[in-house]
GROMACS .gro file of N, CA and C in nm:
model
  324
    1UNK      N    1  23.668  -3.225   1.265
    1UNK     CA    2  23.533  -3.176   1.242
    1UNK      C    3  23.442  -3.229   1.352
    2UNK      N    4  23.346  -3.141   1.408
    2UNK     CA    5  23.290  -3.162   1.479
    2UNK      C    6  23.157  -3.232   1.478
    3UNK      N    7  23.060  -3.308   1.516
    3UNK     CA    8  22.922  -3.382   1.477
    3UNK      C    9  22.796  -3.286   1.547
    4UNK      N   10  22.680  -3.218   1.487
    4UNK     CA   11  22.605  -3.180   1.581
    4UNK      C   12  22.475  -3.246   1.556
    5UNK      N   13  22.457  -3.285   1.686
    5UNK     CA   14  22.343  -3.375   1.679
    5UNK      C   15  22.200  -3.307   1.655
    6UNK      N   16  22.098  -3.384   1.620
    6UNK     CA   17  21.960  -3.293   1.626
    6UNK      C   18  21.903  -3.434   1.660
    7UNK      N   19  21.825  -3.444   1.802
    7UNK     CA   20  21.780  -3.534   1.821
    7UNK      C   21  21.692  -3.492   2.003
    8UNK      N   22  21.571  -3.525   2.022
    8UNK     CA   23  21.475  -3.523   2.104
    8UNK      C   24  21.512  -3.600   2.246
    9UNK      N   25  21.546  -3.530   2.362
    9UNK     CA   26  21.499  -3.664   2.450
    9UNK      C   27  21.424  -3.565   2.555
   10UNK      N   28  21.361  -3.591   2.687
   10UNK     CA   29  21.292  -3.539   2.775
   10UNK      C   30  21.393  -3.464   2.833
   11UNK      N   31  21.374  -3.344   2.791
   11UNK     CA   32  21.406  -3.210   2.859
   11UNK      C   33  21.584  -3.178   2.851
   12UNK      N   34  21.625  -3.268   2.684
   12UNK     CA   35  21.742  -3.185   2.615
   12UNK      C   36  21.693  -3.210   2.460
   13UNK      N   37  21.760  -3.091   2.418
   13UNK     CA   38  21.780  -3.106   2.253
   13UNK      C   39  21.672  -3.042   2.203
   14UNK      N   40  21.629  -3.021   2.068
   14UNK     CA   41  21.716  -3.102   2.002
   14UNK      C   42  21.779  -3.055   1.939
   15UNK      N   43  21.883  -2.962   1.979
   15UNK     CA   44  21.989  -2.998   1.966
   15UNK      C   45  22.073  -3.002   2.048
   16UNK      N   46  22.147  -3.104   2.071
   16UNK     CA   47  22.255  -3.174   2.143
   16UNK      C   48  22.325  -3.093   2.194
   17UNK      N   49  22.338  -3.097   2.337
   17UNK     CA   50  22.387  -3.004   2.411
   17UNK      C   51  22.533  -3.108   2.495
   18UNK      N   52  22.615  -3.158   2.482
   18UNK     CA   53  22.660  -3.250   2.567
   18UNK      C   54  22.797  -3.176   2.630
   19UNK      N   55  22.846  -3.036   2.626
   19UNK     CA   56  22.917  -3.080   2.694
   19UNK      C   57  22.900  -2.922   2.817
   20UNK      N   58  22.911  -2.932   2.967
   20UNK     CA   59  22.922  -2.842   3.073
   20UNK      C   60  22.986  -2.789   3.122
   21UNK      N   61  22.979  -2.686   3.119
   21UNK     CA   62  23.089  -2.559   3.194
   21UNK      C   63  23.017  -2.580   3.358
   22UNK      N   64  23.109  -2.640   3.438
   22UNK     CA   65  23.109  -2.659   3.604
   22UNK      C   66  23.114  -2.493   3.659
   23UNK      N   67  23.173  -2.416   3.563
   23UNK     CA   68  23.146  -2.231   3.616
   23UNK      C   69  23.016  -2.167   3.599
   24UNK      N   70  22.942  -2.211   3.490
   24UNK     CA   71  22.848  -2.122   3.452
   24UNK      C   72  22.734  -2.220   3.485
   25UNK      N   73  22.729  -2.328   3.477
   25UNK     CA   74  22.596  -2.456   3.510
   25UNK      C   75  22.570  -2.469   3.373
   26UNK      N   76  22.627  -2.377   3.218
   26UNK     CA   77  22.537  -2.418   3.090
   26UNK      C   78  22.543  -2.552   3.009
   27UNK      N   79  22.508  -2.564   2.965
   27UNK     CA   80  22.538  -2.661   2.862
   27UNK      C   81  22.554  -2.595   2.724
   28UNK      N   82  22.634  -2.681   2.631
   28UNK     CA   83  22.670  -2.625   2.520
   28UNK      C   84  22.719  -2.726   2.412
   29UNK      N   85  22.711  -2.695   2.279
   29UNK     CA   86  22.741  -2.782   2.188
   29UNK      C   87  22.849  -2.782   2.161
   30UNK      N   88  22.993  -2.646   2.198
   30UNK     CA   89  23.073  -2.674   2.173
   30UNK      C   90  23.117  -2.589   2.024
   31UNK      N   91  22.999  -2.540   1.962
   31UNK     CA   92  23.068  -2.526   1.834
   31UNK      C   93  22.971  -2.360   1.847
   32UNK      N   94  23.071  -2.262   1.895
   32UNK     CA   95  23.012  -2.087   1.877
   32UNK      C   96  22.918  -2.074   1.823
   33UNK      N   97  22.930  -2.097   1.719
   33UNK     CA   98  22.841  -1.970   1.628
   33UNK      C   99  22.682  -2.116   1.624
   34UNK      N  100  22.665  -2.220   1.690
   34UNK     CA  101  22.542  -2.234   1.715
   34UNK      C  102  22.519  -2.205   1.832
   35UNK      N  103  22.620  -2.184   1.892
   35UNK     CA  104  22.575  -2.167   2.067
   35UNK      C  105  22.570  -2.031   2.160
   36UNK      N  106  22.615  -1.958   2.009
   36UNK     CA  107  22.579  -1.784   2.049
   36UNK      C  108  22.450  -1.720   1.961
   37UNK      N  109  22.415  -1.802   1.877
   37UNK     CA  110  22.303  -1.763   1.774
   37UNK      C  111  22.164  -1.744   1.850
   38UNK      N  112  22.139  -1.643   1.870
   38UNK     CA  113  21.968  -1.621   1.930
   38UNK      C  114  21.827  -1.720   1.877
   39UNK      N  115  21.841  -1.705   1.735
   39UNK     CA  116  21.723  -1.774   1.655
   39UNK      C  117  21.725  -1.917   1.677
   40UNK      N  118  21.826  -1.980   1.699
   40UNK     CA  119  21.848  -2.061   1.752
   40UNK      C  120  21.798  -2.171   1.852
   41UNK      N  121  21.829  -2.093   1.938
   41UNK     CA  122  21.841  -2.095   2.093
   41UNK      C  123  21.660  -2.076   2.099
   42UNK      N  124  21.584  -1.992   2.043
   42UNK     CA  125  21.500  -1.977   2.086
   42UNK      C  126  21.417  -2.094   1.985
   43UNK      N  127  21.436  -2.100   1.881
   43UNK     CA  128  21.377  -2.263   1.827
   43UNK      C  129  21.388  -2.372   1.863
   44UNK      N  130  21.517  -2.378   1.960
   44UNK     CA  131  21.585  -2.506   2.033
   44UNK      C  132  21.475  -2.512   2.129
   45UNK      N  133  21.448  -2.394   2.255
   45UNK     CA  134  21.354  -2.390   2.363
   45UNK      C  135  21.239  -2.417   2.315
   46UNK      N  136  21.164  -2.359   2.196
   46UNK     CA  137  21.013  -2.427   2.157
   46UNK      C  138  21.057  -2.571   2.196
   47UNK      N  139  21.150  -2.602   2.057
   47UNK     CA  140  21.120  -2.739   2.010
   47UNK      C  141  21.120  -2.850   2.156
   48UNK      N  142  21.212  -2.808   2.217
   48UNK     CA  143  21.226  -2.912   2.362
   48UNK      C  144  21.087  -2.834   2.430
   49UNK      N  145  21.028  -2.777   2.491
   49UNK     CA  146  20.905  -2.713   2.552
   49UNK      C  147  20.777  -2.869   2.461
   50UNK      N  148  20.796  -2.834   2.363
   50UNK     CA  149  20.690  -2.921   2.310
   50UNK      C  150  20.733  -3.046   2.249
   51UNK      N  151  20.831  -3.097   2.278
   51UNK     CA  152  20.836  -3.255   2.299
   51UNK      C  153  20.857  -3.283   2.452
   52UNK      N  154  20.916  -3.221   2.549
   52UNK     CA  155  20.892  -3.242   2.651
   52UNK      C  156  20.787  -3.250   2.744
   53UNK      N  157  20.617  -3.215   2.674
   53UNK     CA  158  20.522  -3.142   2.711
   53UNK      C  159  20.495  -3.287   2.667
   54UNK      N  160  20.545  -3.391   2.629
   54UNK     CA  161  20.474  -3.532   2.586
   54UNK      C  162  20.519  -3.595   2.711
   55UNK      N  163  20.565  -3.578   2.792
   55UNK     CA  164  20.623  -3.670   2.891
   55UNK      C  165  20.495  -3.616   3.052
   56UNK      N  166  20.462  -3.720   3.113
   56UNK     CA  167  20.434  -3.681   3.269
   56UNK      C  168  20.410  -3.785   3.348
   57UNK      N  169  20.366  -3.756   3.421
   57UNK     CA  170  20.360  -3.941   3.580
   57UNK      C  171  20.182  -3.974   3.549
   58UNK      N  172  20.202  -4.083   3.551
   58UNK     CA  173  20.064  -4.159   3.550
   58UNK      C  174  20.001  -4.123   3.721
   59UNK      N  175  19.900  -4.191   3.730
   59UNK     CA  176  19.847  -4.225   3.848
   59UNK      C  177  19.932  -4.300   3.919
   60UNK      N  178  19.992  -4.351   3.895
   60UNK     CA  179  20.103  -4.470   3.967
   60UNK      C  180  20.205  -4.393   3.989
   61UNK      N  181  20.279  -4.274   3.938
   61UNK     CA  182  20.369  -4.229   3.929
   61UNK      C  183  20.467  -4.219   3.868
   62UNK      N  184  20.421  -4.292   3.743
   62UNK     CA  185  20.570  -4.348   3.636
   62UNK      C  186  20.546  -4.278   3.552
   63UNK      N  187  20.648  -4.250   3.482
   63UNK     CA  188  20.697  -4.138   3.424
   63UNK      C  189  20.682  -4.203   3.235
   64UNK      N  190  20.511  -4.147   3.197
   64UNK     CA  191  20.500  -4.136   3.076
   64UNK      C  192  20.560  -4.111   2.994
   65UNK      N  193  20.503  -4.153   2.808
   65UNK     CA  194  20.559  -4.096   2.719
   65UNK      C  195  20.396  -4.075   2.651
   66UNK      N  196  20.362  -3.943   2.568
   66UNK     CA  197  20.223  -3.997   2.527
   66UNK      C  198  20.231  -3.996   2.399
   67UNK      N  199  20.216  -4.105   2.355
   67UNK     CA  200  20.228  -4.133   2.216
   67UNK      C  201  20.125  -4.097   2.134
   68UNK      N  202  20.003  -4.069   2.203
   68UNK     CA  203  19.893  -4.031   2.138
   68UNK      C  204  19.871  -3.915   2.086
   69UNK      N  205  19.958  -3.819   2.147
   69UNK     CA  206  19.969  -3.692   2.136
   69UNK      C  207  20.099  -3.675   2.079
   70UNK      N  208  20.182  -3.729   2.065
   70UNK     CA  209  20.356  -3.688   1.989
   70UNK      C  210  20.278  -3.745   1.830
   71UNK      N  211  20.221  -3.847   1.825
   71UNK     CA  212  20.147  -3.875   1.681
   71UNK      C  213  20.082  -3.755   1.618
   72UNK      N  214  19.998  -3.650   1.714
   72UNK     CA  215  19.936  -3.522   1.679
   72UNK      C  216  20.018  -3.437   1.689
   73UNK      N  217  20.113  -3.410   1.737
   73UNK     CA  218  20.179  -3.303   1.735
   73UNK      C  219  20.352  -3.329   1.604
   74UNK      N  220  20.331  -3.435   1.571
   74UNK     CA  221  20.430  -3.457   1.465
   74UNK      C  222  20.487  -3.375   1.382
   75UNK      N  223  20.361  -3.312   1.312
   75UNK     CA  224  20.344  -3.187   1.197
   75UNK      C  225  20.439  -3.069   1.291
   76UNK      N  226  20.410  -3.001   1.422
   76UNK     CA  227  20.455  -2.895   1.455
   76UNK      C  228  20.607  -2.977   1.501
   77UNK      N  229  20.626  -3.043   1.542
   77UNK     CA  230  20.777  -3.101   1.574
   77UNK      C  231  20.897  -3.102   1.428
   78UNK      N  232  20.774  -3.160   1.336
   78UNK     CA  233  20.886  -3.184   1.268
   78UNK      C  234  20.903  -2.987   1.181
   79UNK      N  235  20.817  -2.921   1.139
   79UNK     CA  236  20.816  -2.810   1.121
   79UNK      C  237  20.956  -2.718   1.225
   80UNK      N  238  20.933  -2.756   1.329
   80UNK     CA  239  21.073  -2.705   1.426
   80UNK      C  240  21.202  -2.748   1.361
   81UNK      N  241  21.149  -2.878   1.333
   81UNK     CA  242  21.349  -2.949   1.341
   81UNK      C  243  21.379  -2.891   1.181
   82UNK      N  244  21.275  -2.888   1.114
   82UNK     CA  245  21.357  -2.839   0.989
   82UNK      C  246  21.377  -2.684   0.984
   83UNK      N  247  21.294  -2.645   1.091
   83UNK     CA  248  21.323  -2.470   1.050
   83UNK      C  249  21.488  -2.482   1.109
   84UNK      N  250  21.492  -2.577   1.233
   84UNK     CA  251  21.646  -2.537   1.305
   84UNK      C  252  21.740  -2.609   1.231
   85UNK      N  253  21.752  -2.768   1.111
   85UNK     CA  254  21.819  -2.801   1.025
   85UNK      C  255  21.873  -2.688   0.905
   86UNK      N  256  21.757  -2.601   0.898
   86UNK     CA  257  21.802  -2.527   0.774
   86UNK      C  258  21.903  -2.399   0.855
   87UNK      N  259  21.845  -2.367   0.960
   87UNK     CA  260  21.916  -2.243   1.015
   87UNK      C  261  22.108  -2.298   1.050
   88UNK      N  262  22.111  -2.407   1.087
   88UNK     CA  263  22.212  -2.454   1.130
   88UNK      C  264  22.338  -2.468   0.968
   89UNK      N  265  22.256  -2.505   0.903
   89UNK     CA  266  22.290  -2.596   0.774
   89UNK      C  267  22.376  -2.379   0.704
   90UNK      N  268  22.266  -2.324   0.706
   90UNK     CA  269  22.267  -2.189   0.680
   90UNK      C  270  22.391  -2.112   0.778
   91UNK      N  271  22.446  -2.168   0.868
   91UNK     CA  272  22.515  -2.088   0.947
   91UNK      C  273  22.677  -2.188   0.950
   92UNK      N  274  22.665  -2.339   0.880
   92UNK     CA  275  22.772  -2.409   0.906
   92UNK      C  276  22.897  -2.320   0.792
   93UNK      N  277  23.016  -2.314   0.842
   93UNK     CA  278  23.112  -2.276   0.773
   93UNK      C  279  23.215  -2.424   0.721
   94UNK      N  280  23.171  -2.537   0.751
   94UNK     CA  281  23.230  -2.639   0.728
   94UNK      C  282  23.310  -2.713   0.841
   95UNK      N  283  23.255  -2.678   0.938
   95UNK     CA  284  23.352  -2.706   1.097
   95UNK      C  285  23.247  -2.834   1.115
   96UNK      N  286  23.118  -2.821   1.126
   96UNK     CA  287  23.046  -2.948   1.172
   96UNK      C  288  23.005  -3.021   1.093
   97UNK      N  289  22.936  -3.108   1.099
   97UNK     CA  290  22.861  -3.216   1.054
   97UNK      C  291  22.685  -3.202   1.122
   98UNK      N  292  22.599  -3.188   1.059
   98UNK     CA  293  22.441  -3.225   1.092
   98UNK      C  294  22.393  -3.355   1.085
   99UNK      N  295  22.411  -3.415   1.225
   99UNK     CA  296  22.340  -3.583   1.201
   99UNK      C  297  22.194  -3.526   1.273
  100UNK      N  298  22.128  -3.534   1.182
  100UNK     CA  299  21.976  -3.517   1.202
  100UNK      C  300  21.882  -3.660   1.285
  101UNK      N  301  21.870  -3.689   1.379
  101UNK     CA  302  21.769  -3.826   1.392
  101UNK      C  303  21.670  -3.814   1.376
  102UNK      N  304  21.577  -3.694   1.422
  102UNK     CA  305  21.442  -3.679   1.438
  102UNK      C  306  21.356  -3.692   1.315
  103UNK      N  307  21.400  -3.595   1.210
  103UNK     CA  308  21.354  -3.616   1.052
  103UNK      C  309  21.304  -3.765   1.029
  104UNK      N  310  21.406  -3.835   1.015
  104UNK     CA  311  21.317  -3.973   0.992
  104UNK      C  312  21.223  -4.012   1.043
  105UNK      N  313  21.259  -4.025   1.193
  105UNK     CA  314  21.112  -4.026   1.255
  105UNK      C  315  21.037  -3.998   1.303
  106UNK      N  316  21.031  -3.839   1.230
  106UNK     CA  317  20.889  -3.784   1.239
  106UNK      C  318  20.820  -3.752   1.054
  107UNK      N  319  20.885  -3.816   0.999
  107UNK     CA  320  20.826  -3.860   0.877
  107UNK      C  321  20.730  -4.048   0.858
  108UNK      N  322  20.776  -4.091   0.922
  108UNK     CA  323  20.720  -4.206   0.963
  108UNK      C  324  20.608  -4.193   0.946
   0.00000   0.00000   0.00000
């Protein structure tokens, strides 16, 4: 059985994309029927678009996180991860596993 992750970092996820086809440049989870699903794919792109939209370079050049704003935008993040928990959860035939990280802490 396979594990699919749901978890945030700057400019993957969330959901877990880890493994690459060197032919095509994609990334992929590995498990079809999330990685051919449209609704998906296009909740995946919000959700990374707007946690990645928390990250940028200071004046110095270092590469932010803004916490001030991932605190305000919590409500619409976590609204994503559960619309894509339920869609996933809704499409598993018993092949994967859903380790969710984000849920917790964006209930915090």
């Amino acid at each position: 059985m396979q594990n699919l992750m749901i978890k945030f970092d700057f400019s993957h996820g969330p959901i877990w994309k880890e493994k690459y086809n060197i032919d095509t440049g994609e990334w992929s989870t590995g498990i079809d029927v999330i990685d051919k699903d449209k609704a998906l794919s296009i909740l995946d792109d919000e959700a990374n678009k707007e946690y990645s939209s928390l990250y940028s370079f200071d004046e110095n050049g270092t590469f932010i996180f803004d916490t001030n704003t991932y605190e305000k935008k919590k409500d619409v993040l976590l609204s994503l991860i559960q619309t894509i928990v339920l869609r996933v959860n809704d499409l598993n035939d018993g092949s994967y596993t859903v380790i969710d990280e984000e849920t917790p802490k964006l209930t915090k």
